[in-house]
Short mmCIF file of C-alpha atoms in Angstrom, two decimals:
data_model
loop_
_atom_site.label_atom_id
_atom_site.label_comp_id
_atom_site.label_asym_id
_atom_site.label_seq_id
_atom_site.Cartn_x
_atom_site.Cartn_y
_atom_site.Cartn_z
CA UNK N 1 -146.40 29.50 -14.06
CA UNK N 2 -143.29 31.86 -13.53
CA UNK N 3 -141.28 29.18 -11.89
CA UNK N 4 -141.85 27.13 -15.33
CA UNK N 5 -141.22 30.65 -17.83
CA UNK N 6 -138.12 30.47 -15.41
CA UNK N 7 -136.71 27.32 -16.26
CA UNK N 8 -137.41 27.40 -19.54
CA UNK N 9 -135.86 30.24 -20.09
CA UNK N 10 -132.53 28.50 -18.52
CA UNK N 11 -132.72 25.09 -20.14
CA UNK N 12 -132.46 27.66 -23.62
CA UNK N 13 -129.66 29.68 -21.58
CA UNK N 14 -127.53 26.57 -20.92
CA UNK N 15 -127.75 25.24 -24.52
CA UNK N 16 -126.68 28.45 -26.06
CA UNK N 17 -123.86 28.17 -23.56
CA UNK N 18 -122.91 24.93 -24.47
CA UNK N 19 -123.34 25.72 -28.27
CA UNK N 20 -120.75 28.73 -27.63
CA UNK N 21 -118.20 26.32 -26.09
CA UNK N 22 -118.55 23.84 -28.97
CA UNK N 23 -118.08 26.38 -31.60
CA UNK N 24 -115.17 27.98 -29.65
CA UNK N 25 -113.60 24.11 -29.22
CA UNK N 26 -114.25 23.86 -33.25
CA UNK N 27 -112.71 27.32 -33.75
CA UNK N 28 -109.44 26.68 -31.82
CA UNK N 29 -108.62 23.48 -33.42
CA UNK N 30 -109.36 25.14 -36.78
CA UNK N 31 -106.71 27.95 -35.94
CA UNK N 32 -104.66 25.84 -34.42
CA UNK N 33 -104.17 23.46 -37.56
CA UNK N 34 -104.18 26.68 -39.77
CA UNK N 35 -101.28 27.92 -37.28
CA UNK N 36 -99.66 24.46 -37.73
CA UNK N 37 -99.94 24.13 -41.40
CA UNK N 38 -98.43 28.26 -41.42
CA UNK N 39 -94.96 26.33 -39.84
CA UNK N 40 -95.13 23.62 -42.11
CA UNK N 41 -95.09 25.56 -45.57
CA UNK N 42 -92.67 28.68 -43.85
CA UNK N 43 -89.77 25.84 -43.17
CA UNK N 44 -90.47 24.21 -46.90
CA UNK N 45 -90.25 27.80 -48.72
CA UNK N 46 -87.39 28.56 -46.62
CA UNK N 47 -85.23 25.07 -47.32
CA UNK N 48 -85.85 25.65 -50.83
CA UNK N 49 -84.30 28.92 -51.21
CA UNK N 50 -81.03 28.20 -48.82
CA UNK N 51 -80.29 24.46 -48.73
CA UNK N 52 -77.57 24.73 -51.86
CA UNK N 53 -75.52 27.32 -49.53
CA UNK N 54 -75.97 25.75 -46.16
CA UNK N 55 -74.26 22.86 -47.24
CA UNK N 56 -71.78 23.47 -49.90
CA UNK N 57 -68.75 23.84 -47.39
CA UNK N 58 -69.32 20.71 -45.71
CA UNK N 59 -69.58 18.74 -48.77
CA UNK N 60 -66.56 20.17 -50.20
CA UNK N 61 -64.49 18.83 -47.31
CA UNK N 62 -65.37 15.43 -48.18
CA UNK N 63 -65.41 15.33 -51.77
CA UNK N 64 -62.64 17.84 -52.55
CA UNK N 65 -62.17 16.24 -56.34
CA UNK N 66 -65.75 17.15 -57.48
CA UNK N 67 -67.07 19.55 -54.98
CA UNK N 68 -69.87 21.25 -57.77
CA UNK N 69 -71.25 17.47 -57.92
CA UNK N 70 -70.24 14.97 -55.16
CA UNK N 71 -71.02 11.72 -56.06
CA UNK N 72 -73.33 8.99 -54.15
CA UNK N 73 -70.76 7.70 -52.22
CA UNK N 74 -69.47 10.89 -50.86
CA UNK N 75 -73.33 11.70 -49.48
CA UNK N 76 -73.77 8.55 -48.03
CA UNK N 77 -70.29 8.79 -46.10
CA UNK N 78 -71.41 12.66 -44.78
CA UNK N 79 -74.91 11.15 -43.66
CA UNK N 80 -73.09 8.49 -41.42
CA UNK N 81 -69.95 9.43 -40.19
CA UNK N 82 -69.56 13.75 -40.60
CA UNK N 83 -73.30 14.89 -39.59
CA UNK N 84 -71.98 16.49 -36.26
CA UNK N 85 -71.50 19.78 -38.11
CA UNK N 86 -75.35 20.39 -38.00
CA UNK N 87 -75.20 20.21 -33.90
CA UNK N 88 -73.53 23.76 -34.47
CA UNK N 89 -76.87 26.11 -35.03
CA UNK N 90 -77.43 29.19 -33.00
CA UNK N 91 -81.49 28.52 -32.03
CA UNK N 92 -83.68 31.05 -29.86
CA UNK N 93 -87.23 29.62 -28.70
CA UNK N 94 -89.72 29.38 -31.32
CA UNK N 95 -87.11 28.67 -34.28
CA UNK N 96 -88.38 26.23 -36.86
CA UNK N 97 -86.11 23.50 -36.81
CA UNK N 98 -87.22 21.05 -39.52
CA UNK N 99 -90.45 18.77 -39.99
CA UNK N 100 -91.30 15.72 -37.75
CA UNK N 101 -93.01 13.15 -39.67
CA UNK N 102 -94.50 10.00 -38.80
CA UNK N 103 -95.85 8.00 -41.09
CA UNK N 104 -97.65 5.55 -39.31
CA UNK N 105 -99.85 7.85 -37.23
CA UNK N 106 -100.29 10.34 -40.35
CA UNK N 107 -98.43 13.00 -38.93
CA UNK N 108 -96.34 16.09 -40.22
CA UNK N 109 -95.40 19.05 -37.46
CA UNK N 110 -93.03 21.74 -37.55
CA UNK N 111 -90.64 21.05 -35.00
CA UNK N 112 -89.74 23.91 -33.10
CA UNK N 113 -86.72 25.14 -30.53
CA UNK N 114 -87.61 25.55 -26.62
CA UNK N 115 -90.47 23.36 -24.90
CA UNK N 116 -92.70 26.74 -23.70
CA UNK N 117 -96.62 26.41 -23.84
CA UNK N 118 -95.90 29.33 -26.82
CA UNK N 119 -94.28 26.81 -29.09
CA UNK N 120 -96.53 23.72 -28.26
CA UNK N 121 -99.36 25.48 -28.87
CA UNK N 122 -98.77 25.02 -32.77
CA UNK N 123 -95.58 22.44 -32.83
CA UNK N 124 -93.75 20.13 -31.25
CA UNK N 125 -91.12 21.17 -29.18
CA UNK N 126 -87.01 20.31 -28.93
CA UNK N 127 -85.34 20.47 -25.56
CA UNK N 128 -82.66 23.02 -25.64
CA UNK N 129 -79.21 21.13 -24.85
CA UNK N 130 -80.06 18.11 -26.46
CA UNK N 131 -78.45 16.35 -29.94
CA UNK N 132 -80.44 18.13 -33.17
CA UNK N 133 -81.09 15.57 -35.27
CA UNK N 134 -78.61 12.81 -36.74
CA UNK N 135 -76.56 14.13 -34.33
CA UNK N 136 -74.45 11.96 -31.94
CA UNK N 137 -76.63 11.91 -28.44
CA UNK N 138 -80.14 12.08 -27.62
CA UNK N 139 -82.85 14.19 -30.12
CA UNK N 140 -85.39 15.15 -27.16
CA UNK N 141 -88.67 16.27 -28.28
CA UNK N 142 -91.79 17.13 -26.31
CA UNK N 143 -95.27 17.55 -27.76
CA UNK N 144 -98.84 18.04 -26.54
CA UNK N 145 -101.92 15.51 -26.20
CA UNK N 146 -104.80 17.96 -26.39
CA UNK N 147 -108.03 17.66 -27.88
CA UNK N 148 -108.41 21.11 -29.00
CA UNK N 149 -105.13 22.05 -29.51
CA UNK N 150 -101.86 20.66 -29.67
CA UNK N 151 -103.20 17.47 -30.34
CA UNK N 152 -99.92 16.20 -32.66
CA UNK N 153 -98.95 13.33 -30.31
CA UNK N 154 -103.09 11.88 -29.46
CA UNK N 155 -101.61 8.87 -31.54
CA UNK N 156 -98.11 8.18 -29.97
CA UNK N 157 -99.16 5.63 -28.09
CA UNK N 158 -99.65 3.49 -31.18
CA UNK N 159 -96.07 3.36 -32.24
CA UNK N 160 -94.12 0.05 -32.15
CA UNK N 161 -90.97 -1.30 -32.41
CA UNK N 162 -89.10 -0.45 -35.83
CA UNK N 163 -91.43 2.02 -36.62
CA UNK N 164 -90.45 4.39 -38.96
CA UNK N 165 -89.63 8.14 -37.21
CA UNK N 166 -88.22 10.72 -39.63
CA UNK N 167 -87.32 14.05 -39.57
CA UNK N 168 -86.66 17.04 -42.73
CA UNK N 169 -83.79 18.97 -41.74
CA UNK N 170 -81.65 20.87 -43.53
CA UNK N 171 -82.54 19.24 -46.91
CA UNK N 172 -82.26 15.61 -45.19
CA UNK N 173 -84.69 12.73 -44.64
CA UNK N 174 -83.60 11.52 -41.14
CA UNK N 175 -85.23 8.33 -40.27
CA UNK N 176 -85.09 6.33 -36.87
CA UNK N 177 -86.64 3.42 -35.81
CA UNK N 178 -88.57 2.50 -32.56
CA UNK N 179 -86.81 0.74 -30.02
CA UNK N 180 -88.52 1.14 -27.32
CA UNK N 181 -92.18 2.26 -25.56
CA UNK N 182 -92.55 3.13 -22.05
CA UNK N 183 -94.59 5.06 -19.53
CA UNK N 184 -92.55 6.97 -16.68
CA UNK N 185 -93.29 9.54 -13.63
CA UNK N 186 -92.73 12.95 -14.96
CA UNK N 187 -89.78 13.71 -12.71
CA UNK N 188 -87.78 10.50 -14.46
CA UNK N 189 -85.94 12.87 -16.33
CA UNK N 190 -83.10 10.85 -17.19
CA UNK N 191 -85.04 10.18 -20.20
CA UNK N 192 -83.21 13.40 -21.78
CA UNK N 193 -79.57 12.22 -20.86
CA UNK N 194 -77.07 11.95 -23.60
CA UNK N 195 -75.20 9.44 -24.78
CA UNK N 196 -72.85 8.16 -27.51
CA UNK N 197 -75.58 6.78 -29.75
CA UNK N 198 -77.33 9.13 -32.83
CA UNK N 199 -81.05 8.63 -30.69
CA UNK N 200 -84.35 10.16 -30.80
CA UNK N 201 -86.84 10.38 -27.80
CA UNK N 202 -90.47 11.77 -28.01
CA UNK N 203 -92.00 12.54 -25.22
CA UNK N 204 -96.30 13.09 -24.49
CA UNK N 205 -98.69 13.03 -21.46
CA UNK N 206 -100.78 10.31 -20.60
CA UNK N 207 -103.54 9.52 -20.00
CA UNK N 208 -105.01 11.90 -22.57
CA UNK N 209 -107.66 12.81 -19.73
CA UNK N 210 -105.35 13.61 -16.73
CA UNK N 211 -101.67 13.88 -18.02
CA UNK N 212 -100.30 12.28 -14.65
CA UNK N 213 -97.38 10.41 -16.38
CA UNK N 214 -95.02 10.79 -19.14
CA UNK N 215 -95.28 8.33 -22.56
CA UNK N 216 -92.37 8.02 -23.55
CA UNK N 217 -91.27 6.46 -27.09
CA UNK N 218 -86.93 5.89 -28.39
CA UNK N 219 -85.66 5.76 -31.44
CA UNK N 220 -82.23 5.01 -32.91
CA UNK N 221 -81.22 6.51 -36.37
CA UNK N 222 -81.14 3.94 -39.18
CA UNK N 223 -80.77 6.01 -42.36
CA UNK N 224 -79.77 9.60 -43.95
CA UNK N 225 -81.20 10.77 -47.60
CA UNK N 226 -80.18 13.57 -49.19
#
């Protein structure tokens, strides 16, 4: 009779337990979306109040005639040929660089300076030393595959060729296109070199259950709105 007061009493124990870790798996993705969402709006409020200033100069040098309102043509020639200028940003870890955005996996993360389990926790991160984006050489960004948190690149895997990549920065749409899918050992790190192309790379675990290689996905820019 005690033997079966005993393990009832534990069959109730270990269902409370695992009613605990369910609500603190529910509770971390909640915070961790809340904390994601926090990036999101903090870059848009801030690109609304400075992106006039920011760029004003380098506008100016290409459309000296009409610097208060540079026409079409003068954009469009900045957004292919002059966009090195935005490689030249002082960044610490953590620093909200702009918004990734993928349309065809649904979704929008701030994307963050340094690649530390601080800044993946709630973004996606960019490799220090590596081209910011639409500039010339390789965009390398890292993000996590979790299913509590850091789940923003779960869906990578779908991606396929010529589709669509972009990134908000500094008051510009920069898209890519896919070129190219691949899964590599995680000490193939040649997948961060640079080169002379405008590129993007994103870069996830996989499997989702045991992480033991790298997903890797390129991209080469396509287009530039202002």
């Amino acid at each position: 009779m005690k033997f079966k007061l005993v393990k009832t009493k534990l069959g109730f124990l270990l269902i409370g337990f695992g009613l605990v870790l369910i609500f603190i798996a529910c509770f971390l993705k909640f915070y961790t979306n809340h904390k994601s969402q926090d990036l999101i709006q903090s870059y848009y409020k801030t690109q609304k109040s400075n992106i006039q200033t920011a760029f004003l100069e380098p506008i100016k040098k290409v459309n000296s005639e009409s610097a208060q309102a540079p026409n079409t043509q003068a954009l469009k020639e900045i957004s292919f040929t002059n966009l090195d200028f935005l490689q030249d940003r002082s960044l610490t870890e953590g620093d909200i660089i702009g918004i990734l955005y993928i349309p065809k996996i649904a979704l929008e993360v701030a994307l963050c300076e340094g690649v530390s389990n601080k800044t993946l926790k709630y973004a996606v991160g960019h490799f220090p030393d590596t081209a910011l984006p639409a500039a010339t050489g390789n965009c390398a960004i890292i993000g996590h595959r979790n299913y509590t948190y850091g789940e923003f690149f779960n869906r990578l895997d779908e991606l396929e060729q010529n589709d669509e990549i972009q990134i908000f920065y500094e008051g510009y749409t920069i898209t890519y296109k896919v070129s190219s899918s691949k899964i590599v050992q995680p000490e193939e790190i040649e997948v961060l070199e640079q080169g002379t192309e405008k590129e993007i790379t994103l870069i996830t675990c996989t499997p989702i259950s045991t992480g033991t290689h790298r997903l890797v996905v390129k991209g080469i820019l396509k287009g530039i709105k202002k």
